[in-house]
Amino acid sequence: MKQLDLYQRTPPWIVPKADRAISNVERWAFEHVPGAHWLRRTGLYWLFESRVLGFAFAPKLNAVLEKIVLKHLERSVPDRELREKLTPAYRMGCKRVLISNDYYPALAQHNVDLITDNIERIEEHGIRTRDGQLREVDAIIFGTGFRVVDYVSSMRIIGRRGVDLNETWRTSVRNYLGINVAGFPNLFLLMGPNTGLGHNSMIFMIESQVHYAVDAIRAMHRNALASLDVRPDVEQAFRAEMTRKLSKTVWTSGCSSWYMAPDGDVLLWPGFTFDYWRRTRRVDLRAYEARALAHSSAPNARLTRSESLAI
C-alpha cells in the first residue's frame, strides 16, 4: 500500500494484547489433568470480572490501568505529536476499550497519516476536511459503528394494541432484565438492553437469558398459562434501578459512545455478571400479568414465586 489515511474522531484506549504461546506443560495438563480447562476458564472469568470494579463501582481505580496503557502508547509511538493525537481525553472504559499490539506501530509507519480534522464532505476524488484540504483517495473504508437501540430493526415485533417495539424504543428503551418488555407478552429477548458488557463475555449473559426463558416456559406449562407480560410497575422499577446504578459508573463520565441510547440512557449491565446470573436463575411470576389458557379453570392472576420452576 502506497499511503493510508486514518480519520480519527476520538482516540481509543488501547490495552496490550496478552498473546503468548501455550507451553508444552500447559498442553499436557489440559489433556491429562481433570479440571485443568475449568481452572483456566474460571481464572480468566474472575480476571475479567474484576475489571468491573473500576468501571462500575470505583472509577478512580482505573487510574492505575490508565498509566499502564499510556506507557504502552509511549513505547509504541516515539513521535510526540502523533502520541498526543492518540492520547484519550476521557476516562478509560467510558468508550469501548480496544485490545491490540499492532495498532500503534501501524500508525507510526511512514506511509500512514493520522488525521484529526473533521470530515466536511466526500468528493469525487477524495475527502475534504474542515480545514479545506482535499486528500485524494482510491478507496474508502467506512466504519459506521453500532446501532445498539435498533438491533431488532430487521424484525417487526408488534405487541398489544398494535404497538411496534422499534417505535417504542425510539423514545425510551424500557425493559425488564433486558429480556421482557411490558405490552409484549411472551416476548423473551437475548442480548437485550441493559445486558451488554464492558468487561466480560456476553456468552455468560446469553446463557443466563436462555435459562430464564426456558424456566418461564416451563412455569407457563405447569400453571396452564397462555401468556406472561411483565408488569409496567416492575419494568419502571427496573429502569429506575439501572439509571441509579449507572449514574455512578465510568460509562456516564462524560464521553459519547454507542453504549448510550438517543435519550442518554446507558444500555450496559451496571455490575457483576454473577449478579445477573443470580437474578435470572428462576422466573418470578409475581413480576408478570399472567393469563390462563382458554380451557383452563385457573383464573388470570399474579402467581407466587413458589409456583415458579427451576431447571
mmCIF file of C-alpha atoms in Angstrom:
data_model
loop_
_atom_site.group_PDB
_atom_site.id
_atom_site.type_symbol
_atom_site.label_atom_id
_atom_site.label_comp_id
_atom_site.label_asym_id
_atom_site.label_seq_id
_atom_site.Cartn_x
_atom_site.Cartn_y
_atom_site.Cartn_z
ATOM 1 C CA MET A 1 0.000 0.000 0.000
ATOM 2 C CA LYS A 2 1.390 3.373 -1.016
ATOM 3 C CA GLN A 3 -0.498 5.514 1.526
ATOM 4 C CA LEU A 4 -3.099 5.048 4.256
ATOM 5 C CA ASP A 5 -5.014 7.914 5.892
ATOM 6 C CA LEU A 6 -6.858 7.253 9.147
ATOM 7 C CA TYR A 7 -9.547 9.793 10.051
ATOM 8 C CA GLN A 8 -9.990 9.786 13.802
ATOM 9 C CA ARG A 9 -12.773 11.472 15.738
ATOM 10 C CA THR A 10 -11.788 10.311 19.217
ATOM 11 C CA PRO A 11 -8.677 8.322 20.190
ATOM 12 C CA PRO A 12 -9.495 4.978 21.813
ATOM 13 C CA TRP A 13 -7.945 3.476 24.908
ATOM 14 C CA ILE A 14 -5.892 0.507 23.694
ATOM 15 C CA VAL A 15 -4.530 -2.113 26.069
ATOM 16 C CA PRO A 16 -1.780 -4.590 25.118
ATOM 17 C CA LYS A 17 -2.980 -7.988 23.980
ATOM 18 C CA ALA A 18 -1.638 -10.749 26.211
ATOM 19 C CA ASP A 19 -0.676 -13.071 23.383
ATOM 20 C CA ARG A 20 1.730 -15.876 24.176
ATOM 21 C CA ALA A 21 2.460 -19.429 23.138
ATOM 22 C CA ILE A 22 0.775 -22.191 25.127
ATOM 23 C CA SER A 23 3.589 -24.124 26.797
ATOM 24 C CA ASN A 24 4.041 -27.875 26.495
ATOM 25 C CA VAL A 25 3.353 -28.225 30.214
ATOM 26 C CA GLU A 26 0.012 -26.462 29.825
ATOM 27 C CA ARG A 27 -0.872 -28.555 26.799
ATOM 28 C CA TRP A 28 -0.105 -31.717 28.746
ATOM 29 C CA ALA A 29 -2.165 -30.530 31.714
ATOM 30 C CA PHE A 30 -5.169 -29.646 29.540
ATOM 31 C CA GLU A 31 -5.081 -33.135 28.051
ATOM 32 C CA HIS A 32 -4.363 -35.218 31.144
ATOM 33 C CA VAL A 33 -5.320 -33.294 34.294
ATOM 34 C CA PRO A 34 -9.040 -33.368 35.134
ATOM 35 C CA GLY A 35 -10.397 -29.887 35.656
ATOM 36 C CA ALA A 36 -7.421 -28.080 34.109
ATOM 37 C CA HIS A 37 -9.565 -26.465 31.441
ATOM 38 C CA TRP A 38 -12.138 -25.473 34.057
ATOM 39 C CA LEU A 39 -9.485 -23.886 36.273
ATOM 40 C CA ARG A 40 -8.102 -21.916 33.342
ATOM 41 C CA ARG A 41 -11.506 -20.649 32.240
ATOM 42 C CA THR A 42 -12.542 -19.849 35.810
ATOM 43 C CA GLY A 43 -9.370 -17.857 36.328
ATOM 44 C CA LEU A 44 -9.994 -15.884 33.147
ATOM 45 C CA TYR A 45 -13.603 -15.254 34.169
ATOM 46 C CA TRP A 46 -12.627 -13.745 37.506
ATOM 47 C CA LEU A 47 -9.794 -11.773 35.930
ATOM 48 C CA PHE A 48 -12.200 -10.121 33.502
ATOM 49 C CA GLU A 49 -14.932 -9.798 36.129
ATOM 50 C CA SER A 50 -12.604 -7.815 38.377
ATOM 51 C CA ARG A 51 -12.436 -5.056 35.763
ATOM 52 C CA VAL A 52 -15.981 -4.003 36.608
ATOM 53 C CA LEU A 53 -14.703 -2.726 39.958
ATOM 54 C CA GLY A 54 -13.036 0.182 38.183
ATOM 55 C CA PHE A 55 -15.799 0.648 35.627
ATOM 56 C CA ALA A 56 -18.913 0.497 37.798
ATOM 57 C CA PHE A 57 -18.020 0.916 41.454
ATOM 58 C CA ALA A 58 -14.827 2.948 41.829
ATOM 59 C CA PRO A 59 -13.796 4.582 38.513
ATOM 60 C CA LYS A 60 -10.712 6.057 40.176
ATOM 61 C CA LEU A 61 -9.274 2.533 40.282
ATOM 62 C CA ASN A 62 -8.863 2.881 36.528
ATOM 63 C CA ALA A 63 -6.101 5.436 37.084
ATOM 64 C CA VAL A 64 -3.560 2.651 37.626
ATOM 65 C CA LEU A 65 -4.539 0.861 34.432
ATOM 66 C CA GLU A 66 -4.607 4.154 32.535
ATOM 67 C CA LYS A 67 -0.957 4.749 33.445
ATOM 68 C CA ILE A 68 -0.022 1.276 32.199
ATOM 69 C CA VAL A 69 -1.848 1.856 28.922
ATOM 70 C CA LEU A 70 -0.248 5.265 28.398
ATOM 71 C CA LYS A 71 3.169 3.648 28.893
ATOM 72 C CA HIS A 72 2.196 1.172 26.177
ATOM 73 C CA LEU A 73 1.387 4.137 23.922
ATOM 74 C CA GLU A 74 4.682 5.846 24.758
ATOM 75 C CA ARG A 75 6.706 2.724 23.947
ATOM 76 C CA SER A 76 4.848 2.100 20.701
ATOM 77 C CA VAL A 77 4.781 5.672 19.336
ATOM 78 C CA PRO A 78 8.067 7.614 19.719
ATOM 79 C CA ASP A 79 6.741 10.677 17.869
ATOM 80 C CA ARG A 80 5.390 13.137 20.451
ATOM 81 C CA GLU A 81 2.966 14.915 18.106
ATOM 82 C CA LEU A 82 1.422 11.646 16.966
ATOM 83 C CA ARG A 83 1.298 10.391 20.548
ATOM 84 C CA GLU A 84 -0.652 13.476 21.631
ATOM 85 C CA LYS A 85 -3.234 12.806 18.924
ATOM 86 C CA LEU A 86 -3.576 9.240 20.201
ATOM 87 C CA THR A 87 -3.938 10.167 23.876
ATOM 88 C CA PRO A 88 -7.564 9.908 25.085
ATOM 89 C CA ALA A 89 -9.058 12.832 26.998
ATOM 90 C CA TYR A 90 -11.723 10.784 28.789
ATOM 91 C CA ARG A 91 -11.741 8.095 31.458
ATOM 92 C CA MET A 92 -10.775 4.613 30.395
ATOM 93 C CA GLY A 93 -13.838 2.428 29.897
ATOM 94 C CA CYS A 94 -16.207 5.272 29.036
ATOM 95 C CA LYS A 95 -15.949 4.076 25.439
ATOM 96 C CA ARG A 96 -15.205 0.547 24.288
ATOM 97 C CA VAL A 97 -11.648 -0.428 25.249
ATOM 98 C CA LEU A 98 -9.638 -1.913 22.370
ATOM 99 C CA ILE A 99 -7.067 -4.711 22.672
ATOM 100 C CA SER A 100 -4.130 -4.658 20.261
ATOM 101 C CA ASN A 101 -0.363 -4.916 20.000
ATOM 102 C CA ASP A 102 -0.065 -3.683 16.420
ATOM 103 C CA TYR A 103 -2.448 -0.706 16.147
ATOM 104 C CA TYR A 104 0.029 1.884 17.440
ATOM 105 C CA PRO A 105 3.010 0.525 15.461
ATOM 106 C CA ALA A 106 0.861 0.567 12.318
ATOM 107 C CA LEU A 107 0.110 4.269 12.769
ATOM 108 C CA ALA A 108 3.794 5.011 13.299
ATOM 109 C CA GLN A 109 4.709 3.755 9.815
ATOM 110 C CA HIS A 110 5.993 6.280 7.274
ATOM 111 C CA ASN A 111 3.104 5.742 4.844
ATOM 112 C CA VAL A 112 0.323 6.226 7.414
ATOM 113 C CA ASP A 113 -1.184 9.603 8.369
ATOM 114 C CA LEU A 114 -3.493 10.147 11.334
ATOM 115 C CA ILE A 115 -5.967 12.927 10.523
ATOM 116 C CA THR A 116 -7.967 14.500 13.343
ATOM 117 C CA ASP A 117 -9.662 17.318 11.390
ATOM 118 C CA ASN A 118 -13.391 16.749 10.950
ATOM 119 C CA ILE A 119 -14.558 15.470 7.586
ATOM 120 C CA GLU A 120 -16.670 18.048 5.785
ATOM 121 C CA ARG A 121 -17.701 16.004 2.752
ATOM 122 C CA ILE A 122 -16.824 13.205 0.356
ATOM 123 C CA GLU A 123 -15.980 14.478 -3.128
ATOM 124 C CA GLU A 124 -15.411 12.817 -6.492
ATOM 125 C CA HIS A 125 -11.693 12.321 -5.997
ATOM 126 C CA GLY A 126 -11.289 12.233 -2.242
ATOM 127 C CA ILE A 127 -12.128 13.500 1.238
ATOM 128 C CA ARG A 128 -12.274 17.178 2.174
ATOM 129 C CA THR A 129 -11.817 18.167 5.808
ATOM 130 C CA ARG A 130 -12.989 21.277 7.645
ATOM 131 C CA ASP A 131 -9.614 22.958 7.154
ATOM 132 C CA GLY A 132 -10.319 22.942 3.408
ATOM 133 C CA GLN A 133 -7.750 20.320 2.473
ATOM 134 C CA LEU A 134 -8.692 17.684 -0.099
ATOM 135 C CA ARG A 135 -6.912 14.335 0.161
ATOM 136 C CA GLU A 136 -7.288 12.168 -2.915
ATOM 137 C CA VAL A 137 -8.079 8.509 -2.311
ATOM 138 C CA ASP A 138 -8.674 5.353 -4.350
ATOM 139 C CA ALA A 139 -10.868 3.586 -1.789
ATOM 140 C CA ILE A 140 -12.719 4.466 1.434
ATOM 141 C CA ILE A 141 -13.271 2.057 4.322
ATOM 142 C CA PHE A 142 -16.279 3.488 6.154
ATOM 143 C CA GLY A 143 -16.658 2.371 9.780
ATOM 144 C CA THR A 144 -20.303 3.072 10.609
ATOM 145 C CA GLY A 145 -20.287 1.909 14.220
ATOM 146 C CA PHE A 146 -23.171 0.251 16.048
ATOM 147 C CA ARG A 147 -26.944 0.763 16.124
ATOM 148 C CA VAL A 148 -27.374 -0.528 19.643
ATOM 149 C CA VAL A 149 -31.017 0.577 20.015
ATOM 150 C CA ASP A 150 -32.099 -0.664 16.581
ATOM 151 C CA TYR A 151 -30.777 -4.186 16.927
ATOM 152 C CA VAL A 152 -34.287 -5.596 16.282
ATOM 153 C CA SER A 153 -34.921 -3.167 13.417
ATOM 154 C CA SER A 154 -34.721 -6.007 10.890
ATOM 155 C CA MET A 155 -37.810 -7.528 12.561
ATOM 156 C CA ARG A 156 -41.301 -6.111 13.033
ATOM 157 C CA ILE A 157 -42.358 -7.017 16.563
ATOM 158 C CA ILE A 158 -45.927 -5.960 17.355
ATOM 159 C CA GLY A 159 -47.300 -6.025 20.882
ATOM 160 C CA ARG A 160 -50.698 -5.371 22.351
ATOM 161 C CA ARG A 161 -52.842 -2.660 20.754
ATOM 162 C CA GLY A 162 -50.621 -2.743 17.661
ATOM 163 C CA VAL A 163 -47.584 -1.190 19.349
ATOM 164 C CA ASP A 164 -44.325 -1.576 17.392
ATOM 165 C CA LEU A 165 -41.266 -2.380 19.538
ATOM 166 C CA ASN A 166 -38.915 -0.364 17.335
ATOM 167 C CA GLU A 167 -41.143 2.706 17.649
ATOM 168 C CA THR A 168 -41.405 2.198 21.414
ATOM 169 C CA TRP A 169 -37.637 2.065 21.853
ATOM 170 C CA ARG A 170 -37.033 5.210 19.803
ATOM 171 C CA THR A 171 -38.337 7.252 22.735
ATOM 172 C CA SER A 172 -37.493 5.017 25.688
ATOM 173 C CA VAL A 173 -35.566 1.745 25.783
ATOM 174 C CA ARG A 174 -37.686 0.313 28.581
ATOM 175 C CA ASN A 175 -37.325 -3.335 29.523
ATOM 176 C CA TYR A 176 -37.096 -5.816 32.374
ATOM 177 C CA LEU A 177 -33.819 -7.670 32.843
ATOM 178 C CA GLY A 178 -33.099 -6.967 29.167
ATOM 179 C CA ILE A 179 -35.453 -9.884 28.450
ATOM 180 C CA ASN A 180 -39.062 -8.655 28.608
ATOM 181 C CA VAL A 181 -40.906 -5.501 27.552
ATOM 182 C CA ALA A 182 -44.292 -4.535 29.024
ATOM 183 C CA GLY A 183 -47.054 -4.777 26.435
ATOM 184 C CA PHE A 184 -45.267 -7.534 24.515
ATOM 185 C CA PRO A 185 -46.497 -10.788 26.090
ATOM 186 C CA ASN A 186 -44.414 -13.921 25.634
ATOM 187 C CA LEU A 187 -41.540 -11.936 24.130
ATOM 188 C CA PHE A 188 -38.190 -13.078 25.518
ATOM 189 C CA LEU A 189 -35.128 -11.292 24.155
ATOM 190 C CA LEU A 190 -31.474 -12.286 24.079
ATOM 191 C CA MET A 191 -28.812 -9.577 24.349
ATOM 192 C CA GLY A 192 -31.492 -7.024 25.098
ATOM 193 C CA PRO A 193 -30.976 -3.529 26.535
ATOM 194 C CA ASN A 194 -29.032 -3.268 29.797
ATOM 195 C CA THR A 195 -27.359 -6.635 29.322
ATOM 196 C CA GLY A 196 -24.342 -5.514 27.289
ATOM 197 C CA LEU A 197 -20.961 -5.640 28.994
ATOM 198 C CA GLY A 198 -17.831 -3.575 29.029
ATOM 199 C CA HIS A 199 -15.730 -6.047 30.970
ATOM 200 C CA ASN A 200 -16.591 -9.719 30.405
ATOM 201 C CA SER A 201 -18.032 -12.262 27.963
ATOM 202 C CA MET A 202 -21.570 -11.831 26.617
ATOM 203 C CA ILE A 203 -21.869 -15.608 26.297
ATOM 204 C CA PHE A 204 -22.386 -15.837 30.062
ATOM 205 C CA MET A 205 -25.224 -13.290 29.852
ATOM 206 C CA ILE A 206 -26.853 -15.063 26.892
ATOM 207 C CA GLU A 207 -26.760 -18.385 28.739
ATOM 208 C CA SER A 208 -28.471 -16.738 31.717
ATOM 209 C CA GLN A 209 -31.178 -15.292 29.470
ATOM 210 C CA VAL A 210 -31.823 -18.636 27.766
ATOM 211 C CA HIS A 211 -32.080 -20.300 31.174
ATOM 212 C CA TYR A 212 -34.579 -17.659 32.308
ATOM 213 C CA ALA A 213 -36.732 -18.001 29.180
ATOM 214 C CA VAL A 214 -36.825 -21.802 29.457
ATOM 215 C CA ASP A 215 -37.758 -21.525 33.135
ATOM 216 C CA ALA A 216 -40.597 -19.156 32.218
ATOM 217 C CA ILE A 217 -41.906 -21.508 29.515
ATOM 218 C CA ARG A 218 -41.885 -24.442 31.923
ATOM 219 C CA ALA A 219 -43.681 -22.356 34.540
ATOM 220 C CA MET A 220 -46.337 -21.452 31.967
ATOM 221 C CA HIS A 221 -46.777 -25.118 31.072
ATOM 222 C CA ARG A 222 -47.074 -26.163 34.696
ATOM 223 C CA ASN A 223 -49.623 -23.449 35.513
ATOM 224 C CA ALA A 224 -51.595 -23.720 32.243
ATOM 225 C CA LEU A 225 -50.823 -20.139 31.258
ATOM 226 C CA ALA A 226 -51.332 -18.678 27.803
ATOM 227 C CA SER A 227 -49.115 -15.644 28.275
ATOM 228 C CA LEU A 228 -46.801 -13.727 30.557
ATOM 229 C CA ASP A 229 -46.485 -9.953 30.268
ATOM 230 C CA VAL A 230 -44.139 -8.123 32.623
ATOM 231 C CA ARG A 231 -45.996 -5.615 34.796
ATOM 232 C CA PRO A 232 -45.373 -1.945 33.902
ATOM 233 C CA ASP A 233 -44.539 -1.058 37.514
ATOM 234 C CA VAL A 234 -41.909 -3.822 37.623
ATOM 235 C CA GLU A 235 -40.439 -2.566 34.366
ATOM 236 C CA GLN A 236 -40.361 1.007 35.689
ATOM 237 C CA ALA A 237 -38.666 -0.105 38.903
ATOM 238 C CA PHE A 238 -36.009 -1.954 36.891
ATOM 239 C CA ARG A 239 -35.323 1.110 34.753
ATOM 240 C CA ALA A 240 -35.041 3.307 37.849
ATOM 241 C CA GLU A 241 -32.578 0.809 39.333
ATOM 242 C CA MET A 242 -30.464 0.791 36.166
ATOM 243 C CA THR A 243 -30.441 4.604 35.964
ATOM 244 C CA ARG A 244 -29.418 4.924 39.611
ATOM 245 C CA LYS A 245 -26.609 2.381 39.396
ATOM 246 C CA LEU A 246 -25.289 3.513 36.016
ATOM 247 C CA SER A 247 -25.093 7.140 37.146
ATOM 248 C CA LYS A 248 -22.093 6.203 39.297
ATOM 249 C CA THR A 249 -20.177 4.361 36.575
ATOM 250 C CA VAL A 250 -17.427 5.341 34.163
ATOM 251 C CA TRP A 251 -19.910 4.941 31.292
ATOM 252 C CA THR A 252 -21.669 8.144 32.356
ATOM 253 C CA SER A 253 -18.479 10.127 32.970
ATOM 254 C CA GLY A 254 -18.959 12.469 30.030
ATOM 255 C CA CYS A 255 -17.960 10.832 26.760
ATOM 256 C CA SER A 256 -20.209 9.965 23.833
ATOM 257 C CA SER A 257 -20.366 6.268 22.982
ATOM 258 C CA TRP A 258 -22.513 3.589 21.379
ATOM 259 C CA TYR A 259 -23.254 2.362 24.892
ATOM 260 C CA MET A 260 -25.877 5.128 25.057
ATOM 261 C CA ALA A 261 -29.414 5.319 23.715
ATOM 262 C CA PRO A 262 -30.610 8.529 21.997
ATOM 263 C CA ASP A 263 -32.226 9.663 25.264
ATOM 264 C CA GLY A 264 -28.880 9.394 27.069
ATOM 265 C CA ASP A 265 -29.563 6.168 28.946
ATOM 266 C CA VAL A 266 -26.619 3.777 29.122
ATOM 267 C CA LEU A 267 -27.622 0.301 27.960
ATOM 268 C CA LEU A 268 -24.980 -1.799 29.720
ATOM 269 C CA TRP A 269 -25.343 -4.010 32.782
ATOM 270 C CA PRO A 270 -24.096 -1.914 35.727
ATOM 271 C CA GLY A 271 -22.447 -4.588 37.806
ATOM 272 C CA PHE A 272 -21.150 -8.115 38.152
ATOM 273 C CA THR A 273 -22.249 -10.774 35.686
ATOM 274 C CA PHE A 274 -22.747 -13.261 38.519
ATOM 275 C CA ASP A 275 -25.370 -10.900 39.950
ATOM 276 C CA TYR A 276 -27.259 -11.038 36.652
ATOM 277 C CA TRP A 277 -26.876 -14.832 36.707
ATOM 278 C CA ARG A 278 -28.378 -14.892 40.212
ATOM 279 C CA ARG A 279 -31.352 -12.758 39.190
ATOM 280 C CA THR A 280 -32.170 -14.943 36.203
ATOM 281 C CA ARG A 281 -31.904 -18.373 37.847
ATOM 282 C CA ARG A 282 -35.665 -18.554 38.440
ATOM 283 C CA VAL A 283 -38.530 -16.642 36.903
ATOM 284 C CA ASP A 284 -40.572 -14.729 39.484
ATOM 285 C CA LEU A 285 -44.134 -14.945 38.210
ATOM 286 C CA ARG A 286 -45.198 -12.193 40.600
ATOM 287 C CA ALA A 287 -43.466 -9.775 38.226
ATOM 288 C CA TYR A 288 -45.888 -10.666 35.414
ATOM 289 C CA GLU A 289 -49.511 -10.365 34.416
ATOM 290 C CA ALA A 290 -50.442 -13.971 33.722
ATOM 291 C CA ARG A 291 -53.292 -15.115 31.503
ATOM 292 C CA ALA A 292 -54.635 -18.642 31.729
ATOM 293 C CA LEU A 293 -55.261 -20.896 28.751
ATOM 294 C CA ALA A 294 -58.831 -20.790 27.451
ATOM 295 C CA HIS A 295 -59.539 -24.386 28.513
ATOM 296 C CA SER A 296 -58.003 -23.920 31.957
ATOM 297 C CA SER A 297 -60.033 -23.303 35.093
ATOM 298 C CA ALA A 298 -57.185 -21.280 36.574
ATOM 299 C CA PRO A 299 -58.062 -17.557 36.823
ATOM 300 C CA ASN A 300 -55.874 -14.824 35.395
ATOM 301 C CA ALA A 301 -53.680 -13.925 38.328
ATOM 302 C CA ARG A 302 -50.336 -12.890 39.649
ATOM 303 C CA LEU A 303 -48.711 -16.083 40.788
ATOM 304 C CA THR A 304 -46.447 -16.588 43.753
ATOM 305 C CA ARG A 305 -42.745 -17.246 43.446
ATOM 306 C CA SER A 306 -43.238 -20.711 44.879
ATOM 307 C CA GLU A 307 -45.110 -21.652 41.698
ATOM 308 C CA SER A 308 -42.086 -20.919 39.527
ATOM 309 C CA LEU A 309 -39.754 -23.620 38.334
ATOM 310 C CA ALA A 310 -36.020 -24.093 38.413
ATOM 311 C CA ILE A 311 -34.108 -26.109 35.814
#
